[in-house]
Structures are given as C-alpha cells and as structure tokens.
Tab-separated table of C-alpha atoms and ligand atoms in Angstrom:
chain	number	residue	atom	x	y	z
A	1	MET	CA	60.679	152.239	62.323
A	2	PRO	CA	59.306	152.094	65.636
A	3	ALA	CA	60.033	153.649	69.146
A	4	ILE	CA	58.339	151.251	71.655
A	5	VAL	CA	57.847	151.970	75.222
A	6	VAL	CA	57.668	149.198	77.814
A	7	VAL	CA	55.960	149.792	81.074
A	8	GLY	CA	54.931	148.092	84.143
A	9	ALA	CA	51.234	147.845	84.545
A	10	GLN	CA	50.898	146.985	88.263
A	11	TRP	CA	53.224	147.760	91.192
A	12	GLY	CA	56.514	146.615	89.494
A	13	ASP	CA	58.408	143.293	88.964
A	14	GLU	CA	55.897	142.254	86.229
A	15	GLY	CA	58.734	141.034	84.130
A	16	LYS	CA	59.768	144.338	82.269
A	17	GLY	CA	63.379	142.924	81.874
A	18	LYS	CA	62.263	139.772	80.277
A	19	ALA	CA	59.793	141.643	77.998
A	20	THR	CA	62.617	144.058	76.850
A	21	ASP	CA	64.973	141.221	76.311
A	22	LEU	CA	62.275	139.381	74.095
A	23	LEU	CA	62.515	142.338	71.685
A	24	GLY	CA	66.178	141.641	71.688
A	25	GLY	CA	68.198	141.423	68.467
A	26	ARG	CA	65.817	143.488	66.583
A	27	VAL	CA	66.339	146.617	68.537
A	28	ASP	CA	69.116	149.177	68.043
A	29	ALA	CA	68.791	150.991	71.347
A	30	VAL	CA	67.245	150.430	74.750
A	31	VAL	CA	66.869	153.623	76.854
A	32	LYS	CA	65.854	153.727	80.419
A	33	PHE	CA	64.062	156.817	81.152
A	34	ASN	CA	63.109	156.802	84.741
A	35	GLY	CA	64.103	155.545	88.259
A	36	GLY	CA	67.475	154.381	89.200
A	37	ASN	CA	68.946	151.565	91.069
A	38	ASN	CA	65.569	151.065	92.829
A	39	ALA	CA	64.789	148.899	89.838
A	40	GLY	CA	65.604	145.183	89.638
A	41	HIS	CA	65.078	143.547	86.343
A	42	THR	CA	65.805	139.926	85.976
A	43	VAL	CA	66.868	138.473	82.560
A	44	VAL	CA	67.339	134.726	82.153
A	45	ILE	CA	69.097	133.575	79.103
A	46	GLY	CA	69.815	129.909	78.972
A	47	ALA	CA	71.496	128.854	82.153
A	48	GLU	CA	72.467	132.541	82.871
A	49	LYS	CA	70.487	134.851	85.095
A	50	TYR	CA	71.216	138.612	85.210
A	51	ALA	CA	69.850	141.053	87.621
A	52	LEU	CA	70.058	144.497	86.216
A	53	SER	CA	69.361	147.533	88.288
A	54	LEU	CA	70.471	150.715	86.906
A	55	LEU	CA	71.408	149.525	83.359
A	56	PRO	CA	68.836	148.982	80.740
A	57	SER	CA	68.264	145.363	79.690
A	58	GLY	CA	69.357	146.133	76.274
A	59	ILE	CA	72.923	145.820	77.655
A	60	LEU	CA	72.549	142.031	77.291
A	61	THR	CA	71.925	142.108	73.602
A	62	PRO	CA	75.054	142.246	71.431
A	63	GLY	CA	74.879	145.238	69.024
A	64	CYS	CA	72.128	147.166	70.996
A	65	THR	CA	73.192	150.614	72.420
A	66	PRO	CA	72.138	150.745	76.056
A	67	ILE	CA	71.228	154.382	77.063
A	68	ILE	CA	70.603	155.866	80.444
A	69	GLY	CA	68.126	158.759	79.663
A	70	ASN	CA	67.966	162.267	81.270
A	71	GLY	CA	65.029	161.075	83.451
A	72	VAL	CA	67.199	158.568	85.380
A	73	VAL	CA	68.724	159.431	88.700
A	74	VAL	CA	72.324	157.807	88.719
A	75	ASP	CA	74.369	156.418	91.574
A	76	LEU	CA	77.821	156.419	90.044
A	77	GLY	CA	79.165	153.769	92.439
A	78	VAL	CA	76.426	151.450	91.339
A	79	LEU	CA	76.776	152.249	87.773
A	80	PHE	CA	80.400	151.251	87.702
A	81	GLY	CA	79.897	148.240	90.007
A	82	GLU	CA	77.185	146.843	87.727
A	83	ILE	CA	79.352	147.502	84.697
A	84	ASP	CA	82.316	145.659	86.267
A	85	ALA	CA	80.278	142.786	87.411
A	86	LEU	CA	78.810	142.391	83.826
A	87	THR	CA	82.120	142.805	82.121
A	88	ALA	CA	83.441	140.089	84.350
A	89	ARG	CA	80.736	137.732	83.191
A	90	GLY	CA	81.711	138.525	79.503
A	91	VAL	CA	79.020	141.100	78.746
A	92	ASP	CA	80.147	144.009	76.533
A	93	ALA	CA	79.206	147.252	78.391
A	94	SER	CA	81.394	149.405	76.229
A	95	LYS	CA	78.503	150.953	74.120
A	96	LEU	CA	76.691	152.301	77.207
A	97	VAL	CA	75.729	156.042	76.854
A	98	VAL	CA	74.584	158.117	79.752
A	99	SER	CA	72.729	161.527	79.414
A	100	ALA	CA	74.561	164.663	80.307
A	101	ASN	CA	71.175	165.833	81.823
A	102	ALA	CA	70.679	162.950	84.117
A	103	HIS	CA	70.740	163.484	87.905
A	104	ILE	CA	73.186	162.069	90.208
A	105	ILE	CA	72.272	160.428	93.599
A	106	ALA	CA	74.793	161.855	96.057
A	107	SER	CA	75.630	160.146	99.339
A	108	TYR	CA	73.531	162.675	101.259
A	109	ASN	CA	70.537	161.601	99.247
A	110	ARG	CA	71.034	158.012	100.231
A	111	ALA	CA	71.512	159.190	103.954
A	112	LEU	CA	68.334	161.244	103.868
A	113	ASP	CA	66.241	158.468	102.271
A	114	LYS	CA	67.174	156.086	105.007
A	115	VAL	CA	66.913	158.539	107.841
A	116	THR	CA	63.490	159.922	106.615
A	117	GLU	CA	61.948	156.329	106.405
A	118	ARG	CA	63.077	155.828	109.942
A	119	PHE	CA	61.647	159.179	111.111
A	120	LEU	CA	58.327	158.318	109.441
A	121	GLY	CA	57.969	155.148	111.397
A	122	SER	CA	54.667	153.607	110.809
A	123	ARG	CA	53.960	156.246	108.053
A	124	ARG	CA	57.028	155.112	106.075
A	125	ILE	CA	56.842	154.468	102.390
A	126	GLY	CA	58.999	151.232	102.618
A	127	THR	CA	61.412	152.713	99.923
A	128	THR	CA	64.433	150.834	98.683
A	129	GLY	CA	66.655	153.147	100.672
A	130	ARG	CA	68.682	153.969	97.595
A	131	GLY	CA	68.285	157.844	97.660
A	132	ILE	CA	65.753	157.959	94.868
A	133	GLY	CA	63.292	160.221	96.362
A	134	PRO	CA	65.615	162.613	97.850
A	135	ALA	CA	67.593	162.827	94.421
A	136	TYR	CA	64.290	163.598	92.562
A	137	ALA	CA	63.352	165.993	95.156
A	138	ASP	CA	66.628	167.914	94.515
A	139	LYS	CA	65.861	167.932	90.813
A	140	MET	CA	62.478	169.403	91.343
A	141	SER	CA	63.766	171.987	93.832
A	142	ARG	CA	66.532	172.943	91.330
A	143	THR	CA	69.402	171.973	93.643
A	144	GLY	CA	70.265	168.773	91.908
A	145	ILE	CA	73.656	167.702	90.751
A	146	ARG	CA	73.729	166.543	87.116
A	147	VAL	CA	76.282	164.318	85.170
A	148	GLN	CA	77.542	167.260	83.205
A	149	ASP	CA	78.358	169.038	86.451
A	150	LEU	CA	81.173	166.531	86.988
A	151	PHE	CA	83.150	168.198	84.164
A	152	ASP	CA	83.050	171.754	85.792
A	153	GLU	CA	84.825	171.252	89.193
A	154	ASP	CA	84.023	174.769	90.461
A	155	LEU	CA	80.374	174.565	89.508
A	156	LEU	CA	80.179	171.152	91.186
A	157	ARG	CA	81.777	172.282	94.319
A	158	ALA	CA	79.474	175.340	94.375
A	159	LYS	CA	76.391	173.249	93.901
A	160	VAL	CA	77.347	170.627	96.545
A	161	THR	CA	78.145	173.359	98.960
A	162	GLY	CA	74.955	175.209	98.366
A	163	ALA	CA	72.847	172.091	98.776
A	164	LEU	CA	74.661	171.077	101.824
A	165	ALA	CA	74.198	174.415	103.437
A	166	PHE	CA	70.552	173.399	103.896
A	167	LYS	CA	70.751	169.711	104.079
A	168	ASN	CA	73.276	169.617	106.899
A	169	GLN	CA	70.887	171.725	108.946
A	170	VAL	CA	68.202	169.091	108.363
A	171	LEU	CA	70.548	166.173	108.988
A	172	ALA	CA	71.990	167.551	112.178
A	173	LYS	CA	69.088	169.469	113.686
A	174	VAL	CA	66.120	167.523	112.628
A	175	TYR	CA	67.540	164.037	112.398
A	176	ASN	CA	70.488	164.362	114.778
A	177	ARG	CA	72.903	162.964	112.329
A	178	ASN	CA	76.436	163.914	111.294
A	179	ALA	CA	76.578	166.645	108.627
A	180	ALA	CA	77.985	165.694	105.234
A	181	ASP	CA	81.354	167.154	104.306
A	182	ALA	CA	80.995	168.927	101.004
A	183	ASP	CA	84.695	168.354	100.003
A	184	ALA	CA	84.424	164.639	100.597
A	185	VAL	CA	81.174	164.564	98.476
A	186	VAL	CA	82.776	166.503	95.608
A	187	ASP	CA	86.030	164.374	95.820
A	188	GLU	CA	83.946	160.912	95.695
A	189	LEU	CA	82.060	162.399	92.528
A	190	LEU	CA	85.250	163.639	90.917
A	191	GLY	CA	86.641	160.162	91.354
A	192	TYR	CA	84.310	158.784	88.784
A	193	ARG	CA	84.725	161.714	86.329
A	194	ASP	CA	87.395	160.363	83.961
A	195	ARG	CA	85.750	156.964	83.630
A	196	LEU	CA	82.343	158.505	82.940
A	197	ARG	CA	83.438	161.171	80.504
A	198	PRO	CA	83.578	159.007	77.411
A	199	MET	CA	80.076	157.647	78.091
A	200	VAL	CA	78.296	160.989	78.289
A	201	ALA	CA	76.298	162.374	75.366
A	202	ASP	CA	73.213	164.473	74.380
A	203	THR	CA	71.059	161.356	74.379
A	204	SER	CA	68.000	163.058	73.109
A	205	LEU	CA	69.953	164.185	69.935
A	206	LEU	CA	71.377	160.685	69.638
A	207	LEU	CA	68.137	159.009	69.897
A	208	ASN	CA	66.293	161.209	67.470
A	209	ARG	CA	69.095	160.776	64.902
A	210	MET	CA	68.854	157.095	65.411
A	211	LEU	CA	65.001	157.207	64.624
A	212	ASP	CA	65.780	159.557	61.749
A	213	GLU	CA	67.897	156.850	60.374
A	214	GLY	CA	65.049	154.317	60.614
A	215	LYS	CA	66.434	152.532	63.675
A	216	THR	CA	64.420	150.834	66.398
A	217	VAL	CA	64.389	152.115	69.977
A	218	VAL	CA	62.857	150.638	73.060
A	219	LEU	CA	62.144	152.799	76.001
A	220	GLU	CA	62.286	150.652	79.219
A	221	ALA	CA	60.420	151.886	82.294
A	222	GLY	CA	61.558	151.230	85.907
A	223	GLN	CA	58.820	150.681	88.545
A	224	ALA	CA	55.274	150.696	87.259
A	225	THR	CA	51.961	152.432	86.696
A	226	LEU	CA	50.873	152.317	90.316
A	227	LEU	CA	54.181	153.557	91.545
A	228	ASP	CA	54.035	156.583	89.219
A	229	VAL	CA	54.339	159.765	91.138
A	230	ASP	CA	51.206	161.257	89.423
A	231	HIS	CA	49.061	158.165	88.385
A	232	GLY	CA	50.122	155.886	91.174
A	233	THR	CA	48.833	155.133	94.791
A	234	TYR	CA	50.455	158.430	96.132
A	235	PRO	CA	52.073	158.723	98.428
A	236	PHE	CA	53.095	155.145	98.398
A	237	VAL	CA	54.789	155.537	94.980
A	238	THR	CA	58.440	156.113	93.645
A	239	SER	CA	59.448	159.648	92.724
A	240	SER	CA	59.323	159.495	89.054
A	241	ASN	CA	57.018	159.030	86.087
A	242	ALA	CA	56.998	155.402	85.366
A	243	THR	CA	54.217	155.596	82.934
A	244	ALA	CA	54.441	156.090	79.119
A	245	GLY	CA	54.363	159.746	79.258
A	246	GLY	CA	57.600	159.614	81.321
A	247	ALA	CA	59.212	157.930	78.365
A	248	CYS	CA	59.150	161.000	76.380
A	249	THR	CA	60.182	163.469	79.151
A	250	GLY	CA	62.805	161.019	80.326
A	251	SER	CA	64.393	160.489	76.996
A	252	GLY	CA	63.868	163.549	74.847
A	253	ILE	CA	61.939	161.514	72.206
A	254	PRO	CA	58.645	163.492	71.523
A	255	PRO	CA	55.226	161.762	71.816
A	256	THR	CA	54.742	161.933	68.109
A	257	ARG	CA	57.488	159.456	67.466
A	258	ILE	CA	56.291	156.836	69.889
A	259	ASN	CA	54.632	154.036	67.863
A	260	GLY	CA	53.467	151.636	70.660
A	261	VAL	CA	53.275	150.979	74.303
A	262	VAL	CA	53.797	147.347	75.791
A	263	GLY	CA	52.273	147.024	79.149
A	264	VAL	CA	53.975	144.235	81.076
A	265	ILE	CA	51.433	142.597	83.578
A	266	LYS	CA	51.501	139.516	85.823
A	267	ALA	CA	48.814	136.936	85.853
A	268	TYR	CA	48.339	137.805	89.449
A	269	THR	CA	49.481	140.865	91.379
A	270	THR	CA	52.502	141.703	93.621
A	271	ARG	CA	53.695	144.644	95.642
A	272	VAL	CA	56.901	145.661	97.520
A	273	GLY	CA	56.624	148.267	100.231
A	274	GLU	CA	53.756	149.870	101.989
A	275	GLY	CA	50.428	151.131	100.605
A	276	PRO	CA	46.970	149.949	99.717
A	277	PHE	CA	46.596	146.688	97.684
A	278	PRO	CA	42.831	145.532	97.326
A	279	THR	CA	43.524	141.934	96.284
A	280	GLU	CA	46.240	141.253	98.738
A	281	LEU	CA	46.191	137.688	100.116
A	282	LEU	CA	47.343	137.741	103.853
A	283	ASP	CA	46.786	134.012	104.124
A	284	ALA	CA	48.265	130.705	103.002
A	285	GLN	CA	47.162	131.378	99.400
A	286	GLY	CA	49.306	134.477	99.343
A	287	ASP	CA	52.233	132.346	100.797
A	288	ALA	CA	51.668	129.791	97.950
A	289	LEU	CA	51.859	132.437	95.286
A	290	ARG	CA	54.971	133.838	96.887
A	291	ALA	CA	56.586	130.532	96.829
A	292	ALA	CA	55.419	129.359	93.444
A	293	GLY	CA	56.353	132.723	91.832
A	294	ALA	CA	59.551	133.203	93.798
A	295	GLU	CA	58.242	136.487	94.693
A	296	PHE	CA	61.226	138.213	96.535
A	297	GLY	CA	62.441	141.502	95.636
A	298	THR	CA	65.452	141.711	93.165
A	299	VAL	CA	66.936	144.739	94.834
A	300	THR	CA	66.142	144.414	98.498
A	301	GLY	CA	65.333	140.681	98.816
A	302	ARG	CA	62.067	141.657	100.667
A	303	PRO	CA	59.174	139.183	100.297
A	304	ARG	CA	56.602	140.624	97.773
A	305	ARG	CA	53.038	141.043	98.872
A	306	CYS	CA	50.843	138.903	96.672
A	307	GLY	CA	47.274	138.854	95.577
A	308	TRP	CA	45.068	137.993	92.736
A	309	PHE	CA	44.818	139.694	89.254
A	310	ASP	CA	43.067	142.963	89.367
A	311	ALA	CA	41.301	143.875	86.226
A	312	VAL	CA	40.481	147.426	87.478
A	313	ILE	CA	44.162	148.069	87.671
A	314	ALA	CA	44.763	146.505	84.299
A	315	ARG	CA	42.200	148.795	82.582
A	316	TYR	CA	43.569	151.786	84.423
A	317	ALA	CA	47.095	150.952	83.221
A	318	ALA	CA	45.786	150.397	79.701
A	319	ARG	CA	44.213	153.814	79.805
A	320	VAL	CA	46.839	156.062	81.245
A	321	ASN	CA	49.687	154.394	79.317
A	322	GLY	CA	47.732	153.819	75.989
A	323	VAL	CA	48.874	150.164	75.989
A	324	THR	CA	48.886	148.621	72.569
A	325	GLY	CA	49.510	145.188	73.794
A	326	PHE	CA	50.097	143.502	77.039
A	327	VAL	CA	52.931	140.949	77.750
A	328	LEU	CA	51.193	138.765	80.343
A	329	THR	CA	53.784	137.083	82.517
A	330	LYS	CA	53.862	134.134	85.084
A	331	LEU	CA	50.779	132.341	83.766
A	332	ASP	CA	52.746	129.184	84.713
A	333	VAL	CA	52.596	130.164	88.351
A	334	LEU	CA	48.647	129.698	88.363
A	335	SER	CA	48.860	126.113	87.241
A	336	GLY	CA	47.392	123.661	89.535
A	337	LEU	CA	44.715	125.993	91.002
A	338	ALA	CA	41.142	124.707	91.001
A	339	GLU	CA	39.739	128.197	90.675
A	340	ILE	CA	41.311	131.415	89.847
A	341	PRO	CA	39.665	134.530	91.310
A	342	VAL	CA	39.951	137.770	89.340
A	343	CYS	CA	38.876	141.136	90.726
A	344	VAL	CA	36.390	142.595	88.274
A	345	ALA	CA	35.456	145.783	90.182
A	346	TYR	CA	35.665	147.266	93.535
A	347	ASP	CA	33.075	147.883	96.258
A	348	VAL	CA	33.721	151.000	97.991
A	349	ASP	CA	31.389	151.815	100.901
A	350	GLY	CA	28.506	149.747	99.140
A	351	VAL	CA	29.075	151.341	95.727
A	352	ARG	CA	30.389	149.472	92.861
A	353	HIS	CA	33.391	150.885	90.995
A	354	ASP	CA	34.357	149.533	87.655
A	355	GLU	CA	37.179	152.144	87.250
A	356	MET	CA	39.899	153.276	89.598
A	357	PRO	CA	38.105	155.286	92.420
A	358	MET	CA	38.956	159.066	92.181
A	359	THR	CA	40.502	159.399	95.610
A	360	GLN	CA	43.212	157.446	97.453
A	361	ALA	CA	40.829	157.276	100.487
A	362	GLU	CA	38.440	155.380	98.480
A	363	PHE	CA	41.030	153.120	96.871
A	364	THR	CA	42.262	152.241	100.225
A	365	ARG	CA	38.786	151.192	101.357
A	366	ALA	CA	38.280	149.388	98.123
A	367	LYS	CA	37.017	145.567	98.522
A	368	PRO	CA	37.593	143.413	95.540
A	369	ILE	CA	34.493	141.886	93.775
A	370	TYR	CA	35.761	138.610	92.469
A	371	GLN	CA	34.854	136.445	89.449
A	372	LEU	CA	35.905	132.889	89.543
A	373	PHE	CA	37.584	131.235	86.549
A	374	PRO	CA	38.172	127.573	86.313
A	375	GLY	CA	41.926	126.528	86.651
A	376	TRP	CA	44.009	124.034	84.781
A	377	GLY	CA	46.103	121.224	86.180
A	378	GLU	CA	48.624	120.889	83.403
A	379	ASP	CA	52.323	122.158	83.606
A	380	ILE	CA	52.317	124.831	80.742
A	381	SER	CA	55.980	125.920	81.007
A	382	GLY	CA	56.607	124.036	77.811
A	383	ALA	CA	53.913	125.599	75.710
A	384	ARG	CA	55.066	127.747	72.860
A	385	SER	CA	51.943	128.439	71.016
A	386	LEU	CA	48.357	129.338	72.102
A	387	ALA	CA	47.132	125.876	70.853
A	388	GLU	CA	49.488	124.198	73.440
A	389	LEU	CA	47.799	125.903	76.351
A	390	PRO	CA	44.761	124.296	78.096
A	391	ARG	CA	41.334	125.559	77.188
A	392	ASN	CA	40.780	127.047	80.584
A	393	ALA	CA	44.040	128.859	80.382
A	394	ARG	CA	43.019	130.418	77.023
A	395	ASP	CA	39.674	131.320	78.451
A	396	TYR	CA	41.389	132.936	81.358
A	397	LEU	CA	43.617	135.097	78.970
A	398	ASP	CA	40.746	135.955	76.752
A	399	ALA	CA	38.746	137.183	79.730
A	400	LEU	CA	41.741	139.250	81.039
A	401	ALA	CA	42.311	140.877	77.622
A	402	GLU	CA	38.738	141.762	77.393
A	403	MET	CA	38.593	143.337	80.977
A	404	ALA	CA	41.949	145.000	80.463
A	405	THR	CA	40.674	146.495	77.171
A	406	ALA	CA	43.979	145.801	75.266
A	407	PRO	CA	45.139	142.592	73.383
A	408	ILE	CA	47.770	140.208	74.857
A	409	ALA	CA	50.738	140.224	72.624
A	410	ALA	CA	52.834	137.515	74.484
A	411	ILE	CA	52.378	135.137	77.381
A	412	GLY	CA	55.214	134.324	79.849
A	413	VAL	CA	55.254	130.520	80.881
A	414	GLY	CA	58.604	130.577	82.748
A	415	PRO	CA	61.532	133.038	83.591
A	416	GLY	CA	63.687	132.008	80.560
A	417	ARG	CA	63.897	133.967	77.248
A	418	ASP	CA	62.249	131.034	75.314
A	419	ALA	CA	59.514	130.207	77.850
A	420	THR	CA	57.218	132.526	75.922
A	421	VAL	CA	53.927	132.021	73.930
A	422	PRO	CA	54.058	134.624	71.205
A	423	VAL	CA	50.577	135.973	69.928
A	424	ARG	CA	51.518	139.323	68.060
A	425	ASP	CA	54.665	140.915	66.939
A	426	LEU	CA	55.643	143.260	70.011
A	427	LEU	CA	57.273	145.887	67.791
A	428	THR	CA	54.503	146.181	65.232
A	429	GLY	CA	51.656	145.231	67.339
A	430	ARG	CA	50.211	142.972	64.471
B	501	GDP	P1	60.835	143.566	86.374
B	501	GDP	O1	61.196	144.483	87.636
B	501	GDP	O2	59.508	143.913	85.816
B	501	GDP	O3	61.844	143.409	85.316
B	501	GDP	O4	60.706	142.146	87.054
B	501	GDP	P2	61.569	141.366	88.016
B	501	GDP	O5	62.687	140.901	87.229
B	501	GDP	O6	61.931	142.162	89.271
B	501	GDP	O7	60.647	140.094	88.487
B	501	GDP	C1	60.038	139.275	87.660
B	501	GDP	C2	60.506	137.968	88.167
B	501	GDP	O8	59.808	137.070	87.306
B	501	GDP	C3	62.002	137.636	87.593
B	501	GDP	O9	62.695	136.895	88.507
B	501	GDP	C4	61.831	136.924	86.188
B	501	GDP	O10	62.845	135.953	85.943
B	501	GDP	C5	60.546	136.150	86.448
B	501	GDP	N1	59.598	135.877	85.312
B	501	GDP	C6	59.474	136.675	84.272
B	501	GDP	N2	58.539	136.247	83.442
B	501	GDP	C7	58.146	134.970	84.022
B	501	GDP	C8	57.202	134.070	83.694
B	501	GDP	O11	56.499	134.080	82.545
B	501	GDP	N3	57.054	132.860	84.473
B	501	GDP	C9	57.897	132.750	85.582
B	501	GDP	N4	57.701	131.710	86.272
B	501	GDP	N5	58.762	133.751	85.924
B	501	GDP	C10	58.921	134.871	85.100
B	502	IMO	P1	61.090	147.369	89.088
B	502	IMO	O1	61.625	148.321	88.107
B	502	IMO	C1	58.856	147.149	92.834
B	502	IMO	C2	58.754	150.653	95.459
B	502	IMO	C3	59.392	150.437	96.810
B	502	IMO	C4	58.596	151.406	97.605
B	502	IMO	C5	58.357	152.649	96.483
B	502	IMO	C6	59.223	153.742	96.770
B	502	IMO	O2	61.997	146.214	89.533
B	502	IMO	O3	59.679	146.967	88.948
B	502	IMO	P2	61.845	154.245	96.135
B	502	IMO	O4	63.004	153.465	96.692
B	502	IMO	O5	61.585	154.112	94.486
B	502	IMO	O6	61.631	155.563	96.589
B	502	IMO	O7	60.605	153.296	96.924
B	502	IMO	O8	58.507	152.049	95.365
B	502	IMO	N1	59.567	150.124	94.350
B	502	IMO	C7	59.583	149.160	93.594
B	502	IMO	N2	58.710	148.111	93.786
B	502	IMO	N3	59.678	147.085	91.622
B	502	IMO	C8	60.333	148.166	91.580
B	502	IMO	O9	61.149	148.312	90.593
B	502	IMO	C9	60.530	149.232	92.536
B	502	IMO	N4	61.127	150.382	92.657
B	502	IMO	C10	60.705	151.092	93.729
B	502	IMO	O10	59.378	149.162	97.372
B	502	IMO	O11	57.425	150.914	97.881
B	503	MG	MG1	61.861	144.293	89.489
C-alpha cells in the first residue's frame, strides 16, 4: 500500500492542504515532515473553513492518525493553541502523535528571528517571524532542544543554559536586546511537559509498522520547492527541505517505501516574502489576480505577490521532486481572461534558458518569455469532469502538463473539497 508525498511546486500556498484533504478517508496517517507554524494550510469542508498551521491536514479526517514528524520544528504554545481551537470546533485531535526527535522552537528563537530580520533591513528574507530559521540553525549547529529533552529536566536545563550562554551575548551585544532568562525558558517548556507526554512516540517506527501492515500514509510538506533550503531561491527560502527528499529524512520513512509524489501547483504563481520572481505582475493585472484568488497569507495576512504560470518552475519541480502527478489548483481564478500568458522559458542576458538557470544571479535577471493561450469566459467552478471544462481550459491544461513533464491528476475549480475535477487516482497515479 502506498506512501504518497504531497509537495508544493512553486513558492507555497498552492493548495497543499486541500490536496491532502482530497486523499481524505482513504488515508491512515498524514505526517508533516518539515517546517512548523510558518505554514498555513486552508481546508474548506462544506461551510467550514479550517486554517491549519502546525498540525497536518489529516487531523480533519476522522480515523486518520495525524503525525508531526522529526523534521518539523514545534512551537509548543502554538501546538496546544491549535489543538484547543480545533477541539472547540468539534474536531477530534486526540490521535495526534509527535516525534520525540522533533525540535522545539524556544522563545529565544522567535526573538532572534524578528531581531535578525530588522537588522538585515533591505536585505531581509521576509520571514514569518515564527522562529523557524533560528530553530533549524540550532538543530544544525547541534544546540537545539528536542521534544524528548522535556522529559529529562536536568538535560533540558543544561541545554538551554548552554545555548543561551552564546545567544544572550548576541542578543545583548549585537542587537542591544534583553538577554533571555534560562530558568524562565525552562519553566515555560516544562509547563507543556505533562500534556505533551502521551502524544510523544518514535514516529519513524510507528510509520514503518503502519506501512508493514498495509496502511496508507501521506507525507504532507510545508512550504514548497522554491522555498527549499537546497533547491529553492536561496537565500530567500525557508530553513528546511520542503522537497520530496525531505519527506524521508523528516519522517524516517525510507525512499524505497515512497510510491508517488503529488506536486501541488497553482494555475498562476504567488510568492510571500522577498526574493526573485520572474513572472511577477506589479501592475493592475497582479492586483486583479490577488483579488480573484484571495491571495493573502494564511499565517501573516500579508498580500501575496502574484504572477503568471511559470513552466520552467513547474518542470524544475517535477524534476527535483519526481512528481508523479500534479494537482493543479485555482483554475477557476483565471476564468474571464481573454488571453493567458504562460512563461515557457527565460531570457537571461540575451540567452534563452528552458531550464532553471544554474545560479541565483542569473535567475534574478531572468526575463520571462511568454506564450499566449486563449482564455475562457465561462464560470468553471461547477465543473466536476474534464468534459465540463471549456475547450480552451482543457487546451491550457494539456499545454501545462506537457511543459511541466508530468500528468495532471486533479484540477481545483474552487476552495471547497468537492470543487475538484478528478483525472487520475491520486494514490495510485492511475
Ligand atoms: P497551502 O499552504 O499550499 O495549503 O495553500 P493555502 O491554504 O495557504 O492557500 C491556498 C488557498 O487557495 C486557500 O485559501 C484555499 O482554500 C484556496 N484554494 C485551494 N484550491 C483552490 C481552487 O482550486 N480554487 C480556488 N478558488 N481556491 C482554492
Ligand atoms: P505554506 O506551507 C508561503 C516564506 C516566508 C519567507 C520565507 C522564509 O502555507 O505553503 P520562514 O518564516 O519560513 O523562515 O520564512 O518563506 N514562507 C512561506 N511562503 N507559504 C508558506 O507555507 C511559507 N512558509 C514560509 O514568507 O519568504
Ligand atoms: Mg499556505
């Protein structure tokens, strides 16, 4: 039975939450494998709208085990706040499992995220300010606090005190901020210990046993391909591996057990935060896409930068993730346009690039080469089969799939769970 990875193919907010939810009742576990509460995944079920941040979208499916994998960075205050808010709405969060190896976002990580961004000024990344980068930096520099450390108070105190010995110098001497008090940090974390304890497990063991038993597991990415710390538009990226490889390291499921990779991609492109974006529209057309697609950040409420579909990026995402099927979302947002431009290649200093340029400097100078596709006037939000889509919409989809080098497995025509045109089975790819 399958283990399926769901990744974002652009700069995030492609509709991963909806795509994961679509797999719904056929899935036994959904594991989040990277990121933290920088993610904002919206799932619309009937009249109910849920904005999930740290919790995997599987939490909304009765019977599904939601898992926070070892690759995630966990803000415990946010975790319990989200659980309480969902419970108050009648969602059963009691099956949630958290990896003992996941790292914790401490208050000093949040403080450093905000202060570093301010310090960078015009060179800032435009982070979500949730402490994501500093928590992953601690993980890599081997000074991070892990979930399991909460259950050994002496170890926790020693680790926090050790980390702060350096960080307080930075906070006070570089950024002119108050130093963090180690005891206060430890007390805050210990305050979550008893509530957390029953949720904690060896999630790699749990997941591999589930696969042994023939169960179906979905691995849900936060962020997206171009925000991946290795494969994205570095340094304007998040601090984790949001591509399909991260699904293995961030969950403890080996590559040999992954059966398919669903790439979620919008019918146009958006980006939040700083960094290059070749097809960005800084004019009224960009504003129109933002309004039609309600493109405002789920986490920070920031207006998303909007632009046309970029086939170079789609091809790149297909390649680095091994996409077996795309879920193309928000096709409905393009209805009413006379012509739809698609970026088919870049011009970099007079040279045509059909693939992602090798360097960021080249990517930053890339000018889109557009091909125009005829639009459609019809409202397609009620379409539930390919045959119900206008001819021009189907031609647009065929062209995108060919340029993206992977088939389109489902098409989103509205935010709701049912507002979908299924083409292939997302679990089997057939
Ligand atoms: P994620 O971070 O990838 O899960 O995406 P977000 O939830 O941040 O952003 C996607 C937004 O688009 C959400 O508000 C969804 O409800 C909405 N959405 C998803 N699919 C579609 C679609 O096919 N059409 C429309 N109009 N909205 C969609
Ligand atoms: P989902 O999962 C869109 C962006 C931030 C910033 C950069 C680094 O909803 O697609 P960070 O706080 O992670 O250090 O910020 O990454 N970013 C996202 N943009 N969707 C997301 O998540 C994002 N998570 C981070 O805007 O540019
Ligand atoms: Mg989002």
